[in-house]
Tab-separated table of C-alpha atoms and ligand atoms in Angstrom:
chain	number	residue	atom	x	y	z
A	1	SER	CA	48.540	-37.324	-12.717
A	2	LEU	CA	46.813	-38.588	-15.858
A	3	PRO	CA	43.927	-36.914	-17.674
A	4	THR	CA	40.455	-38.192	-16.729
A	5	THR	CA	38.995	-37.703	-20.191
A	6	PHE	CA	39.884	-39.124	-23.577
A	7	ASP	CA	38.235	-37.821	-26.706
A	8	LYS	CA	38.562	-40.761	-29.108
A	9	PRO	CA	36.527	-43.972	-28.899
A	10	VAL	CA	38.575	-46.958	-27.705
A	11	SER	CA	37.504	-50.198	-29.421
A	12	ILE	CA	39.494	-52.905	-27.635
A	13	ALA	CA	39.444	-53.733	-23.943
A	14	VAL	CA	41.249	-56.226	-21.765
A	15	ILE	CA	39.521	-57.328	-18.578
A	16	GLY	CA	42.037	-58.592	-16.048
A	17	GLY	CA	41.073	-61.204	-13.500
A	18	THR	CA	42.692	-62.568	-10.363
A	19	GLY	CA	46.479	-62.196	-10.663
A	20	LEU	CA	46.200	-59.735	-13.559
A	21	GLY	CA	45.122	-56.574	-11.758
A	22	GLN	CA	47.086	-54.301	-14.050
A	23	LEU	CA	48.709	-54.378	-17.459
A	24	GLU	CA	52.296	-53.179	-17.255
A	25	GLY	CA	54.501	-52.329	-20.206
A	26	TYR	CA	52.052	-50.003	-21.948
A	27	GLU	CA	52.067	-46.232	-21.909
A	28	PRO	CA	49.246	-44.906	-19.671
A	29	ILE	CA	47.348	-42.107	-21.438
A	30	ALA	CA	44.267	-41.481	-19.308
A	31	VAL	CA	42.230	-42.897	-16.450
A	32	LEU	CA	38.448	-42.772	-16.862
A	33	ASN	CA	35.780	-43.118	-14.180
A	34	PRO	CA	32.492	-43.362	-16.068
A	35	VAL	CA	29.343	-43.704	-13.972
A	36	THR	CA	26.675	-45.776	-15.699
A	37	PRO	CA	22.951	-46.225	-14.994
A	38	TRP	CA	24.113	-49.520	-13.412
A	39	GLY	CA	26.658	-47.828	-11.139
A	40	SER	CA	30.446	-47.484	-11.272
A	41	PRO	CA	32.699	-50.156	-12.747
A	42	ALA	CA	34.898	-52.261	-10.447
A	43	SER	CA	37.955	-50.146	-11.241
A	44	PRO	CA	38.837	-46.968	-13.108
A	45	ILE	CA	39.349	-47.703	-16.809
A	46	GLN	CA	42.944	-47.213	-17.873
A	47	ILE	CA	43.570	-46.038	-21.419
A	48	LEU	CA	46.915	-47.388	-22.637
A	49	ALA	CA	48.825	-46.693	-25.830
A	50	HIS	CA	49.994	-49.658	-27.867
A	51	ASN	CA	51.751	-49.330	-31.249
A	52	GLY	CA	49.715	-46.333	-32.339
A	53	THR	CA	46.381	-47.620	-31.065
A	54	HIS	CA	44.674	-47.302	-27.733
A	55	ILE	CA	43.283	-50.015	-25.527
A	56	ALA	CA	41.249	-49.988	-22.339
A	57	PHE	CA	42.055	-52.021	-19.247
A	58	LEU	CA	39.618	-52.836	-16.452
A	59	ALA	CA	40.374	-54.859	-13.295
A	60	ARG	CA	37.310	-57.095	-12.823
A	61	HIS	CA	37.734	-57.502	-9.074
A	62	GLY	CA	38.786	-53.891	-8.434
A	63	VAL	CA	42.242	-52.389	-7.983
A	64	HIS	CA	42.493	-53.926	-4.509
A	65	HIS	CA	40.682	-57.135	-5.458
A	66	GLN	CA	37.841	-55.896	-3.262
A	67	TYR	CA	34.971	-57.502	-5.229
A	68	ALA	CA	34.396	-61.217	-4.680
A	69	PRO	CA	33.157	-63.012	-7.823
A	70	HIS	CA	29.505	-62.708	-6.769
A	71	GLU	CA	29.965	-58.991	-6.032
A	72	VAL	CA	31.590	-57.896	-9.295
A	73	PRO	CA	29.497	-55.074	-10.806
A	74	ASN	CA	29.255	-56.816	-14.180
A	75	ARG	CA	26.621	-54.550	-15.718
A	76	ALA	CA	28.544	-51.410	-14.805
A	77	ASN	CA	31.787	-52.956	-16.095
A	78	ILE	CA	30.321	-53.846	-19.495
A	79	ALA	CA	28.228	-50.665	-19.832
A	80	ALA	CA	31.214	-48.454	-18.940
A	81	LEU	CA	33.406	-50.148	-21.541
A	82	ARG	CA	30.668	-49.946	-24.176
A	83	HIS	CA	30.171	-46.283	-23.315
A	84	ILE	CA	33.795	-45.393	-24.118
A	85	GLY	CA	33.514	-47.181	-27.471
A	86	VAL	CA	34.625	-50.742	-26.699
A	87	ARG	CA	33.348	-53.374	-29.156
A	88	THR	CA	35.928	-56.133	-28.492
A	89	ILE	CA	36.780	-57.629	-25.092
A	90	ILE	CA	39.517	-60.089	-24.208
A	91	ALA	CA	38.712	-61.363	-20.730
A	92	PHE	CA	41.327	-63.117	-18.616
A	93	THR	CA	40.255	-65.548	-15.939
A	94	ALA	CA	41.897	-67.993	-13.561
A	95	VAL	CA	40.295	-71.430	-13.814
A	96	GLY	CA	40.482	-74.838	-12.218
A	97	SER	CA	41.129	-77.750	-14.573
A	98	LEU	CA	38.587	-80.550	-14.913
A	99	GLN	CA	40.725	-82.581	-17.325
A	100	GLU	CA	44.051	-84.348	-16.787
A	101	GLU	CA	45.556	-82.917	-20.003
A	102	ILE	CA	44.857	-79.317	-18.956
A	103	LYS	CA	47.718	-78.728	-16.544
A	104	PRO	CA	48.215	-75.806	-14.180
A	105	MET	CA	49.763	-72.922	-16.217
A	106	ASP	CA	48.076	-74.049	-19.466
A	107	PHE	CA	45.831	-71.643	-21.376
A	108	VAL	CA	42.370	-72.567	-22.675
A	109	ILE	CA	40.333	-70.640	-25.262
A	110	PRO	CA	36.841	-71.859	-24.403
A	111	ASP	CA	34.142	-72.132	-27.054
A	112	GLN	CA	31.327	-73.155	-24.724
A	113	ALA	CA	30.042	-72.370	-21.248
A	114	ILE	CA	27.642	-73.853	-18.701
A	115	ASP	CA	25.949	-71.477	-16.301
A	116	ARG	CA	26.069	-72.669	-12.717
A	117	THR	CA	25.660	-69.221	-11.154
A	118	LYS	CA	22.591	-69.083	-8.942
A	119	GLY	CA	20.644	-66.147	-10.296
A	120	ILE	CA	21.764	-63.814	-7.504
A	121	ARG	CA	24.015	-61.730	-9.784
A	122	PRO	CA	22.294	-59.104	-11.928
A	123	PHE	CA	22.579	-60.840	-15.294
A	124	THR	CA	20.818	-58.743	-17.952
A	125	PHE	CA	20.362	-55.221	-19.300
A	126	PHE	CA	16.889	-56.240	-20.475
A	127	GLU	CA	14.434	-55.338	-17.741
A	128	GLY	CA	12.171	-52.549	-16.541
A	129	GLY	CA	10.355	-52.216	-19.847
A	130	VAL	CA	13.355	-52.986	-22.044
A	131	VAL	CA	12.425	-56.344	-23.549
A	132	GLY	CA	14.888	-58.288	-25.645
A	133	HIS	CA	16.451	-61.680	-26.234
A	134	VAL	CA	19.877	-62.375	-27.647
A	135	GLY	CA	21.186	-65.608	-29.098
A	136	PHE	CA	23.804	-67.206	-26.874
A	137	ALA	CA	24.260	-70.637	-28.480
A	138	ASP	CA	27.923	-69.809	-28.976
A	139	PRO	CA	28.854	-67.640	-26.016
A	140	PHE	CA	32.253	-66.570	-27.360
A	141	ASP	CA	33.434	-64.850	-30.531
A	142	LYS	CA	34.972	-67.345	-32.943
A	143	HIS	CA	36.779	-64.678	-34.973
A	144	LEU	CA	38.460	-63.294	-31.893
A	145	ALA	CA	39.247	-66.847	-30.766
A	146	GLN	CA	40.995	-67.468	-34.087
A	147	VAL	CA	43.239	-64.424	-33.679
A	148	ILE	CA	44.196	-65.517	-30.151
A	149	LYS	CA	44.929	-69.092	-31.270
A	150	THR	CA	47.194	-67.893	-34.070
A	151	CYS	CA	49.124	-65.659	-31.668
A	152	ALA	CA	49.459	-68.436	-29.105
A	153	ALA	CA	50.782	-70.796	-31.772
A	154	HIS	CA	53.680	-68.366	-32.239
A	155	LEU	CA	54.447	-68.579	-28.516
A	156	ASP	CA	54.277	-72.383	-28.512
A	157	GLY	CA	57.604	-73.905	-27.536
A	158	ASP	CA	58.170	-70.711	-25.589
A	159	GLY	CA	56.465	-72.141	-22.531
A	160	VAL	CA	52.892	-71.405	-23.608
A	161	VAL	CA	50.576	-74.423	-23.852
A	162	LEU	CA	47.206	-73.551	-25.310
A	163	HIS	CA	44.061	-75.676	-25.641
A	164	GLU	CA	42.061	-74.441	-28.589
A	165	LYS	CA	38.586	-75.206	-27.304
A	166	GLY	CA	36.771	-76.225	-24.176
A	167	THR	CA	33.724	-75.816	-22.008
A	168	VAL	CA	33.989	-73.490	-19.051
A	169	ILE	CA	31.700	-74.169	-16.104
A	170	CYS	CA	30.920	-70.926	-14.310
A	171	MET	CA	29.877	-71.622	-10.736
A	172	GLU	CA	28.540	-69.201	-8.142
A	173	GLY	CA	31.148	-69.537	-5.414
A	174	PRO	CA	32.734	-68.017	-3.448
A	175	GLN	CA	33.248	-71.493	-1.958
A	176	PHE	CA	34.950	-73.960	-4.288
A	177	SER	CA	33.053	-77.070	-5.454
A	178	THR	CA	32.462	-80.245	-3.500
A	179	ARG	CA	34.229	-83.321	-4.811
A	180	ALA	CA	30.864	-84.729	-5.976
A	181	GLU	CA	30.132	-81.539	-7.931
A	182	SER	CA	33.595	-81.559	-9.441
A	183	HIS	CA	33.053	-85.137	-10.708
A	184	MET	CA	29.604	-84.167	-12.013
A	185	TYR	CA	31.062	-81.269	-14.020
A	186	ARG	CA	33.566	-83.674	-15.557
A	187	SER	CA	30.718	-86.008	-16.531
A	188	TRP	CA	29.006	-83.026	-18.202
A	189	GLY	CA	32.046	-82.509	-20.403
A	190	GLY	CA	33.423	-79.506	-18.532
A	191	SER	CA	37.035	-78.608	-19.319
A	192	VAL	CA	37.647	-75.862	-16.773
A	193	ILE	CA	35.785	-74.097	-13.962
A	194	ASN	CA	35.681	-70.522	-12.708
A	195	MET	CA	33.401	-67.970	-11.032
A	196	SER	CA	33.649	-65.054	-13.461
A	197	THR	CA	32.725	-65.788	-17.067
A	198	LEU	CA	28.994	-65.434	-16.502
A	199	PRO	CA	27.099	-63.201	-16.602
A	200	GLU	CA	30.005	-61.132	-18.020
A	201	ALA	CA	29.830	-62.866	-21.421
A	202	LYS	CA	26.009	-62.604	-21.538
A	203	LEU	CA	26.099	-58.886	-20.860
A	204	ALA	CA	28.776	-58.399	-23.510
A	205	ARG	CA	26.518	-60.166	-26.037
A	206	GLU	CA	23.585	-57.938	-25.050
A	207	ALA	CA	25.881	-54.951	-25.580
A	208	GLU	CA	26.813	-56.303	-29.037
A	209	ILE	CA	30.460	-56.659	-28.064
A	210	ALA	CA	32.765	-59.387	-29.466
A	211	TYR	CA	33.898	-61.285	-26.362
A	212	GLN	CA	36.420	-64.061	-25.800
A	213	SER	CA	37.834	-65.446	-22.552
A	214	ILE	CA	41.403	-66.556	-22.105
A	215	CYS	CA	41.437	-69.067	-19.250
A	216	MET	CA	44.616	-69.678	-17.273
A	217	ALA	CA	44.631	-72.932	-15.310
A	218	THR	CA	45.756	-72.532	-11.727
A	219	ASP	CA	44.762	-75.882	-10.193
A	220	TYR	CA	43.084	-79.245	-10.841
A	221	ASP	CA	39.963	-78.476	-8.811
A	222	CYS	CA	39.179	-81.150	-6.216
A	223	TRP	CA	38.313	-84.170	-8.427
A	224	HIS	CA	42.053	-84.734	-8.895
A	225	SER	CA	44.080	-86.413	-6.203
A	226	PHE	CA	46.967	-83.978	-6.760
A	227	GLU	CA	46.157	-81.160	-4.336
A	228	ASP	CA	42.751	-79.686	-3.452
A	229	VAL	CA	42.261	-76.171	-4.761
A	230	ASN	CA	42.900	-73.282	-2.391
A	231	VAL	CA	43.438	-69.562	-2.869
A	232	GLU	CA	47.220	-69.757	-2.334
A	233	LEU	CA	47.509	-72.280	-5.152
A	234	VAL	CA	45.478	-70.098	-7.535
A	235	ILE	CA	47.593	-67.022	-6.775
A	236	LYS	CA	50.891	-68.914	-6.956
A	237	TYR	CA	50.209	-70.202	-10.461
A	238	MET	CA	48.742	-66.918	-11.674
A	239	LYS	CA	51.881	-65.088	-10.505
A	240	SER	CA	54.169	-67.469	-12.376
A	241	ASN	CA	51.988	-67.246	-15.491
A	242	VAL	CA	51.522	-63.487	-15.737
A	243	GLY	CA	54.567	-63.125	-18.005
A	244	ASN	CA	53.059	-65.570	-20.514
A	245	ALA	CA	49.685	-63.831	-20.314
A	246	LYS	CA	51.295	-60.491	-21.076
A	247	ARG	CA	53.232	-61.842	-24.047
A	248	LEU	CA	50.069	-63.397	-25.411
A	249	ILE	CA	48.063	-60.223	-24.990
A	250	GLY	CA	50.835	-58.188	-26.670
A	251	GLY	CA	50.668	-60.447	-29.722
A	252	VAL	CA	46.872	-60.340	-29.830
A	253	LEU	CA	46.780	-56.552	-29.603
A	254	ASP	CA	49.396	-56.284	-32.376
A	255	GLN	CA	47.154	-58.409	-34.604
A	256	LEU	CA	43.938	-56.621	-33.717
A	257	SER	CA	45.435	-53.220	-34.500
A	258	LYS	CA	45.949	-54.287	-38.126
A	259	ALA	CA	43.515	-52.815	-40.642
A	260	GLU	CA	42.404	-56.291	-41.804
A	261	HIS	CA	40.798	-56.856	-38.399
A	262	SER	CA	38.941	-53.560	-38.163
A	263	ASP	CA	35.486	-55.088	-38.830
A	264	LEU	CA	36.127	-57.677	-36.134
A	265	VAL	CA	37.327	-55.066	-33.659
A	266	GLN	CA	34.238	-52.958	-34.386
A	267	ALA	CA	32.064	-56.064	-33.830
A	268	LYS	CA	30.293	-55.439	-37.160
A	269	HIS	CA	29.025	-59.045	-37.056
A	270	TRP	CA	27.234	-58.421	-33.768
A	271	ALA	CA	25.511	-55.203	-34.838
A	272	GLY	CA	21.769	-55.585	-34.275
A	273	ALA	CA	22.163	-58.704	-32.088
A	274	SER	CA	20.072	-57.040	-29.378
A	275	GLN	CA	18.002	-54.795	-31.654
A	276	GLY	CA	19.737	-51.756	-30.143
A	277	ALA	CA	17.316	-52.085	-27.223
A	278	VAL	CA	19.722	-50.860	-24.569
A	279	LYS	CA	21.208	-47.366	-24.627
A	280	PHE	CA	24.745	-47.211	-23.307
A	281	MET	CA	24.744	-43.351	-23.126
B	1	ADE	N1	39.208	-70.353	-10.141
B	1	ADE	C1	40.436	-70.906	-10.134
B	1	ADE	N2	40.382	-72.205	-9.779
B	1	ADE	C2	39.066	-72.487	-9.555
B	1	ADE	C3	38.356	-73.648	-9.165
B	1	ADE	N3	38.982	-74.799	-8.934
B	1	ADE	N4	37.002	-73.555	-9.039
B	1	ADE	C4	36.367	-72.402	-9.280
B	1	ADE	N5	36.987	-71.270	-9.636
B	1	ADE	C5	38.320	-71.310	-9.789
């Protein structure tokens, strides 16, 4: 069995969503179970070796997909990653498409988000005497987005279709949207919809972590006459797309391990974003 400690800080993490519960093809080095002041993360954190560097992998919904979107321990997930040294997160998520040109199996690198969660998920580290406000005008990291776009361009023609920007609507769930809501989100300019990006991205910003989602379209939501979204559809498309996701992540990790990206990976540009108000142990 693997060691449960690892003595070097690990800067880069991948958060896997539905259909990406593990990251195969990397050498497992350790499995960590940090307990944070906000509880335990959804899954043990796997430390994997990749071309001389180390990365962390966390399964957002738990190893057995036991946490529904509204039950994911987001604060513990982000705090645990920050605690082991993570300053850069690439977060995978299955999404429904709100636009004809975003087809099931396409990837989207969103640059904007609209929060339609209902305030029932713990959504901040700033409370109980810790007062702070972070900017969130641009919820994702544009430098990280650029690296991902460049890598995806190399996979283009290889079955990977990538949309370079978009607005992700994050709804509460666990029920999918009504048809009226789906049409409303389209009228708002939404590109894709999921149940996971928020508050994950907000907490990452509070923790001064560079964060970018990679959305994988699994359905057309219910505005489209094609086929109303259901869980089987989401899982079917995620299964057929996991190979592409893994090739993309391999390319991104290769890039990020280069010395020229070390300031990005260390999130130097986010240092001080939350005035160091929260202590992550
Ligand atoms: N995740 C995948 N497809 C979705 C949809 N249509 N709505 C919300 N979350 C989703």
